mmCIF file of C-alpha atoms and ligand atoms in Angstrom:
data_model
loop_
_atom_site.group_PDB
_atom_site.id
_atom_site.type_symbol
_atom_site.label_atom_id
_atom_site.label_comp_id
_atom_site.label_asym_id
_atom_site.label_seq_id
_atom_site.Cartn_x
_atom_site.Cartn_y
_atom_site.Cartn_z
ATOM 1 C CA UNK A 1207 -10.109 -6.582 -4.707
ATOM 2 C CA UNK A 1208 -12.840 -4.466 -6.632
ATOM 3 C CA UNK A 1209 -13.327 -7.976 -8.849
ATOM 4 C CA UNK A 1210 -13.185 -10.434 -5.323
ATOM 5 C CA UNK A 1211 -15.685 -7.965 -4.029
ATOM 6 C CA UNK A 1212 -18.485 -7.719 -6.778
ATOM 7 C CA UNK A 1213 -18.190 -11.793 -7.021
ATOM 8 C CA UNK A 1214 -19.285 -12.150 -3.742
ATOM 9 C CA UNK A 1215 -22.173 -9.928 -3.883
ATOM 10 C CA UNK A 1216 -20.300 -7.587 -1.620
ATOM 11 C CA UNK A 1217 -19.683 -3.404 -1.961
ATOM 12 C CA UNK A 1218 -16.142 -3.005 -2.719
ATOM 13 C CA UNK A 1219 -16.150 0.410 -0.762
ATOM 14 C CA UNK A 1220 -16.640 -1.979 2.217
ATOM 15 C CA UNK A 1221 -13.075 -3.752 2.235
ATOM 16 C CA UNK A 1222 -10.439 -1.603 3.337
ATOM 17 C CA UNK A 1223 -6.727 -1.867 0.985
ATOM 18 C CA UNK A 1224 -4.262 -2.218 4.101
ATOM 19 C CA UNK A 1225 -1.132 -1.324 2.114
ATOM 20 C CA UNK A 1226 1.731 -2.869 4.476
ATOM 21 C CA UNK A 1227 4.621 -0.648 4.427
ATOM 22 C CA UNK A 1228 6.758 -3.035 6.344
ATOM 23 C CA UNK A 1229 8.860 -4.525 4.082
ATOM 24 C CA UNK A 1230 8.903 -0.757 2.012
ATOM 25 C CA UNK A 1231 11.625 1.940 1.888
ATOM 26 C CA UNK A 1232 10.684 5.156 3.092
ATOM 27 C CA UNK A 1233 10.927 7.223 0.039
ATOM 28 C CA UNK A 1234 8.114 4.661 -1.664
ATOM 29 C CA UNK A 1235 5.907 4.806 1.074
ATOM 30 C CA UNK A 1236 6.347 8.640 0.164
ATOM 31 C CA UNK A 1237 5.500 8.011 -3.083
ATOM 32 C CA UNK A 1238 2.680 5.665 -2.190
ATOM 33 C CA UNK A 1239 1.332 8.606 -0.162
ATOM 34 C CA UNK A 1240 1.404 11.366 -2.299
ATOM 35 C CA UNK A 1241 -0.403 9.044 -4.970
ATOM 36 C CA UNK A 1242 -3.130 8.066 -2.693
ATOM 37 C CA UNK A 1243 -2.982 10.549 0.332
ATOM 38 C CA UNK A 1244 -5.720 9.440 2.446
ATOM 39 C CA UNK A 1245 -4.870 5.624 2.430
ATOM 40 C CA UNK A 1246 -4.679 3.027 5.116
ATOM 41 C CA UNK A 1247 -1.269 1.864 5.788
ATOM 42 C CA UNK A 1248 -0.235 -0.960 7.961
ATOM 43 C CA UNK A 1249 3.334 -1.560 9.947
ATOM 44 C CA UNK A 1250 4.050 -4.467 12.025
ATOM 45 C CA UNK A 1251 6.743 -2.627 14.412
ATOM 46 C CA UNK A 1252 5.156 0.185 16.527
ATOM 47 C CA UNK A 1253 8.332 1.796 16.261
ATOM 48 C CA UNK A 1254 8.631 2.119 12.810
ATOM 49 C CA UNK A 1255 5.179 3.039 12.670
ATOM 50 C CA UNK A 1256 5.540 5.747 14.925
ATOM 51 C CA UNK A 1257 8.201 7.514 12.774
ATOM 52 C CA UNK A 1258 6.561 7.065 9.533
ATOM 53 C CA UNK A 1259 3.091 8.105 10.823
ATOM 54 C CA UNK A 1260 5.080 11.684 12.671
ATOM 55 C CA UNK A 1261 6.147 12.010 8.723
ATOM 56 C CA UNK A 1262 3.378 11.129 6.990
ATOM 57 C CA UNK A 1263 -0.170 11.985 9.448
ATOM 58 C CA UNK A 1264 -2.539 12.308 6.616
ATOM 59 C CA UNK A 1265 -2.522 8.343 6.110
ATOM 60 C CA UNK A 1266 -4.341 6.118 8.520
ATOM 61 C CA UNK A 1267 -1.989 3.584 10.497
ATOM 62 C CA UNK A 1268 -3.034 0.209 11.399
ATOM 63 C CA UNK A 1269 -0.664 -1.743 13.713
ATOM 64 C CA UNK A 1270 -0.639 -5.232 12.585
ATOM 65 C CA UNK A 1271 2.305 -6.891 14.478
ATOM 66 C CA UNK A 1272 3.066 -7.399 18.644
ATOM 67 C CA UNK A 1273 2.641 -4.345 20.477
ATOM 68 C CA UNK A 1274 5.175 -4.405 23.512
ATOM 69 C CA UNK A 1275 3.593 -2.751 27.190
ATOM 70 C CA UNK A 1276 6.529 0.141 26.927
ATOM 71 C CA UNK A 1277 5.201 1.427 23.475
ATOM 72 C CA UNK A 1278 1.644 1.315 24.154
ATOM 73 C CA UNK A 1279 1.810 5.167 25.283
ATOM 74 C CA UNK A 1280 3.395 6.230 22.296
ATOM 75 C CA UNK A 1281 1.123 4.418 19.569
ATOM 76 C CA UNK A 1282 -2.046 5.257 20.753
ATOM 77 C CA UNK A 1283 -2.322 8.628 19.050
ATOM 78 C CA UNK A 1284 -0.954 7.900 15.737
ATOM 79 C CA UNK A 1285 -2.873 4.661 14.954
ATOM 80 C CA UNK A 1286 -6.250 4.202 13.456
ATOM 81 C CA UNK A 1287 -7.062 0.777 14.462
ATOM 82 C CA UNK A 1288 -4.686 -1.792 16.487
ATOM 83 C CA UNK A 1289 -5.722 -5.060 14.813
ATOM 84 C CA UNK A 1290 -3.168 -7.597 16.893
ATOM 85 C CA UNK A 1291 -4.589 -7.582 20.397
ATOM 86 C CA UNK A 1292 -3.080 -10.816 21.510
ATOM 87 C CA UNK A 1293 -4.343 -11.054 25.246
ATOM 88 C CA UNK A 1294 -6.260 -9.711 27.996
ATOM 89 C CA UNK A 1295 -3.385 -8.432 29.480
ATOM 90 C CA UNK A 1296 -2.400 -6.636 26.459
ATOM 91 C CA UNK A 1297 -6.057 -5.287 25.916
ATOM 92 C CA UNK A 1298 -6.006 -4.310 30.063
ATOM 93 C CA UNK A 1299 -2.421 -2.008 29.596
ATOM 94 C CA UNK A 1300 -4.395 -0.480 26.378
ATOM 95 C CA UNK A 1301 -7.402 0.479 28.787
ATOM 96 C CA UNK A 1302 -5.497 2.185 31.225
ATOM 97 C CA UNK A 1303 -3.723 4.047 29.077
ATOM 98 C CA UNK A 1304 -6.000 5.140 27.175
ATOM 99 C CA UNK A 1305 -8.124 5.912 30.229
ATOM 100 C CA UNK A 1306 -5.099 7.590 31.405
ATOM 101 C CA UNK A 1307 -4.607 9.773 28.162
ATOM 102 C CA UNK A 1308 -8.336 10.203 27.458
ATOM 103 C CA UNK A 1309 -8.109 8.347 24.176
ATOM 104 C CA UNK A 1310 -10.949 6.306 22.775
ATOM 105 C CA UNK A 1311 -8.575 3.906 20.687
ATOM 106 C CA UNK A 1312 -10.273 1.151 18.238
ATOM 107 C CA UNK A 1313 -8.880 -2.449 18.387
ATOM 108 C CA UNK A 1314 -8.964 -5.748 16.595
ATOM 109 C CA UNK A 1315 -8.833 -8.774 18.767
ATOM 110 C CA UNK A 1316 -5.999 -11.108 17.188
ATOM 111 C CA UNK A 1317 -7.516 -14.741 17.069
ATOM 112 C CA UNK A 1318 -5.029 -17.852 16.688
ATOM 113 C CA UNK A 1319 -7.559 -20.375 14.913
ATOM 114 C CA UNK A 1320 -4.201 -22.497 13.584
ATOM 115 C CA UNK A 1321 -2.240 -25.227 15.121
ATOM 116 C CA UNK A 1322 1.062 -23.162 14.549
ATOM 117 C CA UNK A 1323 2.761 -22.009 18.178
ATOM 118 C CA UNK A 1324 4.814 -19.211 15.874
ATOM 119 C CA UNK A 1325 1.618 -17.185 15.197
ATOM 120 C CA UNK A 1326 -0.064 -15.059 18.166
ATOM 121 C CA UNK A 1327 -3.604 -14.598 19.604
ATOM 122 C CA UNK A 1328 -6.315 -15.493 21.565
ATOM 123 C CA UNK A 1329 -7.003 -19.057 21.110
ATOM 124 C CA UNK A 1330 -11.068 -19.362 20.696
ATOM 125 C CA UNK A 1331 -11.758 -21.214 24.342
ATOM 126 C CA UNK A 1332 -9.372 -19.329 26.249
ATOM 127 C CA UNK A 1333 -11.360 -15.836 24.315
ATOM 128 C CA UNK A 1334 -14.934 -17.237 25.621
ATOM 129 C CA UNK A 1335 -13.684 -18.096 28.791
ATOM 130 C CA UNK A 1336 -12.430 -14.218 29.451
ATOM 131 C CA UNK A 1337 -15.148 -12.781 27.783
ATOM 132 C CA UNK A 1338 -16.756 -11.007 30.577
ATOM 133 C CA UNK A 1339 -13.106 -9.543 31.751
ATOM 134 C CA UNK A 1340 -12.458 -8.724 27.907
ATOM 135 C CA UNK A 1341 -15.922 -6.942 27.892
ATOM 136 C CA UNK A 1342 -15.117 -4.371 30.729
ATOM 137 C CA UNK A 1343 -13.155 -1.992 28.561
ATOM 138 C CA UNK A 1344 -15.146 1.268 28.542
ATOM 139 C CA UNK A 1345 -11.995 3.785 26.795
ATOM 140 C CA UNK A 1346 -11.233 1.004 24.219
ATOM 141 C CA UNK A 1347 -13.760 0.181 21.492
ATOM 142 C CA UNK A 1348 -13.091 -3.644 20.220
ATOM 143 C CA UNK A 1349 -14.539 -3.327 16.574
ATOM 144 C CA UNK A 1350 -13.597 -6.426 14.966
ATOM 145 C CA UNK A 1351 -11.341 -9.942 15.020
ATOM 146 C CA UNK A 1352 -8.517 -10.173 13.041
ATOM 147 C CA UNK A 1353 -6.737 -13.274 12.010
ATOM 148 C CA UNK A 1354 -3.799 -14.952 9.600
ATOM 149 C CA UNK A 1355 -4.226 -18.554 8.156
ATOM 150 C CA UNK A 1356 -1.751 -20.905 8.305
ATOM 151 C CA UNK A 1357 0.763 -20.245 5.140
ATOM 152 C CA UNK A 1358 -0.079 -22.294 2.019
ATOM 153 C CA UNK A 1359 0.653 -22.174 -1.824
ATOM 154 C CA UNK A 1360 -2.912 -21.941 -2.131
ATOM 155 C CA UNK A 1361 -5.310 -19.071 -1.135
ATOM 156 C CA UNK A 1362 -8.140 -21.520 -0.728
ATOM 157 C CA UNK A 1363 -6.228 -23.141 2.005
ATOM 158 C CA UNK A 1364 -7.463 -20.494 4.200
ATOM 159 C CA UNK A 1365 -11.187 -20.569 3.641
ATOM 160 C CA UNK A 1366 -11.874 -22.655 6.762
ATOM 161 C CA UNK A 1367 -9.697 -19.870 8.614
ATOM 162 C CA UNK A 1368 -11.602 -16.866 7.659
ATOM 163 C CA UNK A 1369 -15.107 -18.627 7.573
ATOM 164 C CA UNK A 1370 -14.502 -20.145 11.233
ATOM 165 C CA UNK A 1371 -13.171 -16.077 12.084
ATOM 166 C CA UNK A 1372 -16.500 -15.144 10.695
ATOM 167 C CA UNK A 1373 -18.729 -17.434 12.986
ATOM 168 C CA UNK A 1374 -16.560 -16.356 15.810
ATOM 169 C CA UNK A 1375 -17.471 -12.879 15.211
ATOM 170 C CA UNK A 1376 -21.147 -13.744 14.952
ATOM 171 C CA UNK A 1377 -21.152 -15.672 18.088
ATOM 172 C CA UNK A 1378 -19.355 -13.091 20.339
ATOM 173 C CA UNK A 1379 -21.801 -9.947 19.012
ATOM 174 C CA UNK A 1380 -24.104 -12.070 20.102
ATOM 175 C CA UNK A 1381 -22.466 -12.628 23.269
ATOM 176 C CA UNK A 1382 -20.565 -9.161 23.676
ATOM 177 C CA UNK A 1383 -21.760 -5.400 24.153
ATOM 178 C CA UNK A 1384 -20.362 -4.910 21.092
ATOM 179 C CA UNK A 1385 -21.273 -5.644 16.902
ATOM 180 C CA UNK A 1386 -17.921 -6.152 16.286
ATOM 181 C CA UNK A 1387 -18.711 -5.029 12.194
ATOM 182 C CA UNK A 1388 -14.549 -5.394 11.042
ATOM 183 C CA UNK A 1389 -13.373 -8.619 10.184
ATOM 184 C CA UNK A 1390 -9.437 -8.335 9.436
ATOM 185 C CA UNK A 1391 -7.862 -11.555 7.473
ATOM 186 C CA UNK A 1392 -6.150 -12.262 4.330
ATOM 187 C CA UNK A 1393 -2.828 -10.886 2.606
ATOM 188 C CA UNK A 1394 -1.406 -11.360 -0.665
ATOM 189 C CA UNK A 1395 -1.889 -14.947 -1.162
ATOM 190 C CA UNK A 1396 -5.493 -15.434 -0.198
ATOM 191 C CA UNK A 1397 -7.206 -11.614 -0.076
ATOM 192 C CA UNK A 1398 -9.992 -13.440 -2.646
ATOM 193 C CA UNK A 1399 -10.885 -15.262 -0.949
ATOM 194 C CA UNK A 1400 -10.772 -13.286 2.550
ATOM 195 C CA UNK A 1401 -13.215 -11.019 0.890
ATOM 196 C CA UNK A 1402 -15.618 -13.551 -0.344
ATOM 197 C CA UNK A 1403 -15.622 -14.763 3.407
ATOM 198 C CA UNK A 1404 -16.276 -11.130 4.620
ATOM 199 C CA UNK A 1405 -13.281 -9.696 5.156
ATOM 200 C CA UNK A 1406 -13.543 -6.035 6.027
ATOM 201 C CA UNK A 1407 -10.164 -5.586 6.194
ATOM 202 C CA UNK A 1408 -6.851 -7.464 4.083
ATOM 203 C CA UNK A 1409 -3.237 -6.491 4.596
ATOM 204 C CA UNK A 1410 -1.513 -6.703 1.683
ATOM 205 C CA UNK A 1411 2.494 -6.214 1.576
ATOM 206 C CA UNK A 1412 4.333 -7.996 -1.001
ATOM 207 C CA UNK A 1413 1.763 -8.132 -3.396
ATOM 208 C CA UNK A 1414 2.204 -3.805 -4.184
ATOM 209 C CA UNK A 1415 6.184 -3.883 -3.546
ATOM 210 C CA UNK A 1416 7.348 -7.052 -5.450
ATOM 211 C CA UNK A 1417 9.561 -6.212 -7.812
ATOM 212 C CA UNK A 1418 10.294 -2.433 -7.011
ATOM 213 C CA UNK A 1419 13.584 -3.896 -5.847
HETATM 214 C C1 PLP B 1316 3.510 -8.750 6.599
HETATM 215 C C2 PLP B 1316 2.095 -8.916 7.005
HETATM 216 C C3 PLP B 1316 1.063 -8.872 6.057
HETATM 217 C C4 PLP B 1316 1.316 -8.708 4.567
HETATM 218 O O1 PLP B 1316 1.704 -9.915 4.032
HETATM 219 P P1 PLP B 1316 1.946 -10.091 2.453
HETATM 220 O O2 PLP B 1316 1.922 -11.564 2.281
HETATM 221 O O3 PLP B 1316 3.259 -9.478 2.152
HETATM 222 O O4 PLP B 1316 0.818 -9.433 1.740
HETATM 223 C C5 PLP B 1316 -0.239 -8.986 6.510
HETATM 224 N N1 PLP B 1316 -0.530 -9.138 7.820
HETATM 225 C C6 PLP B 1316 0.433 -9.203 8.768
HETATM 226 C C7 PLP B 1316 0.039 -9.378 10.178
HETATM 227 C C8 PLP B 1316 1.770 -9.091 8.390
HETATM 228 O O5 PLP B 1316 2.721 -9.149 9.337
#
């Protein structure tokens, strides 16, 4: 990352290591913690996430996977960003409870910039065209877009991805109360190149837990 980072020109304090626990037995996310105990860690089931974060609350938790209306009350407190904010609807139930709780929680909006119907997010036109609803949160702070590229052998496959969630980004903070700084995209495959496109943010799983097994 440290390597991706400098080649770009970029800081490499300025991308975030999402380590995603998902796959990961509990006693090696234990032993991931109490190597590096003030880490970002990502789950893709709020569930899970909410037992491992009650165990472990010195990490940072990022939700990276569907959050369902019923467990929206429960993950607010224990995450540190939500990065898959799928629809308005989904961003409206965060509001209100949040308003509700008096919680000030920071979300990603999930963009779906691929023709594949299995992965979730706003599609761009259907993001512009709510904009001004989307833009009415007042408890929730939207900080950034976060994305996955269509799976490919090849990390460079995903350029166009992360450079069109980029321009995205720069056209809603111009369009938007908000700077929207955090840029979430790229994984094991294609973090390189996620960083050189400004990724603020990658989520890497298999990449720290392959071959632990
Ligand atoms: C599982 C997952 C990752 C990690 O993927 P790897 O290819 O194992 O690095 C990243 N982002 C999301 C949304 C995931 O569900």
């Amino acid at each position: 990352m440290a390597a991706a980072a400098l080649g770009a020109g970029r800081i490499p304090d300025d991308v975030t290591l999402v380590a995603v626990t998902k796959y990961a037995q509990m006693d090696w996310v234990q032993a991931l913690a109490e190597i590096a105990p003030s880490s970002d860690f990502g789950e893709s089931r709020p569930q899970q996430l909410a037992e491992r974060a009650q165990l472990l609350p010195g990490i940072r938790w990022h939700l990276i996977g569907p959050l369902q209306r019923n467990k929206i009350r429960k993950t607010l407190p224990v995450v540190s960003r939500i990065h898959s904010v799928d629809s308005l609807k989904l961003l409206q139930d965060i509001e209100r409870i949040a308003l509700e709780e008096g919680l000030h929680p920071k979300v990603l909006l999930e963009i779906n910039l691929v023709q594949d119907p299995a992965k979730h997010g706003f599609h761009r036109d259907l993001l512009l065209s709510h904009l001004d609803e989307i833009c009415k949160v007042r408890s929730t702070q939207v900080v950034g877009l976060m994305t996955m590229a269509a799976h490919s052998d090849s990390g460079e496959d995903s350029r166009p991805t992360f450079a069109g969630l980029r321009e995205l980004r720069d056209e809603l903070a111009r369009r938007s109360p908000w700077p929207l700084p955090e840029l979430s995209m790229g994984m094991t495959g294609d973090f390189e190149v996620a960083i050189e496109e400004g990724a603020t943010h990658v989520r890497i799983g298999s990449a720290l837990w392959d071959g632990l097994e």
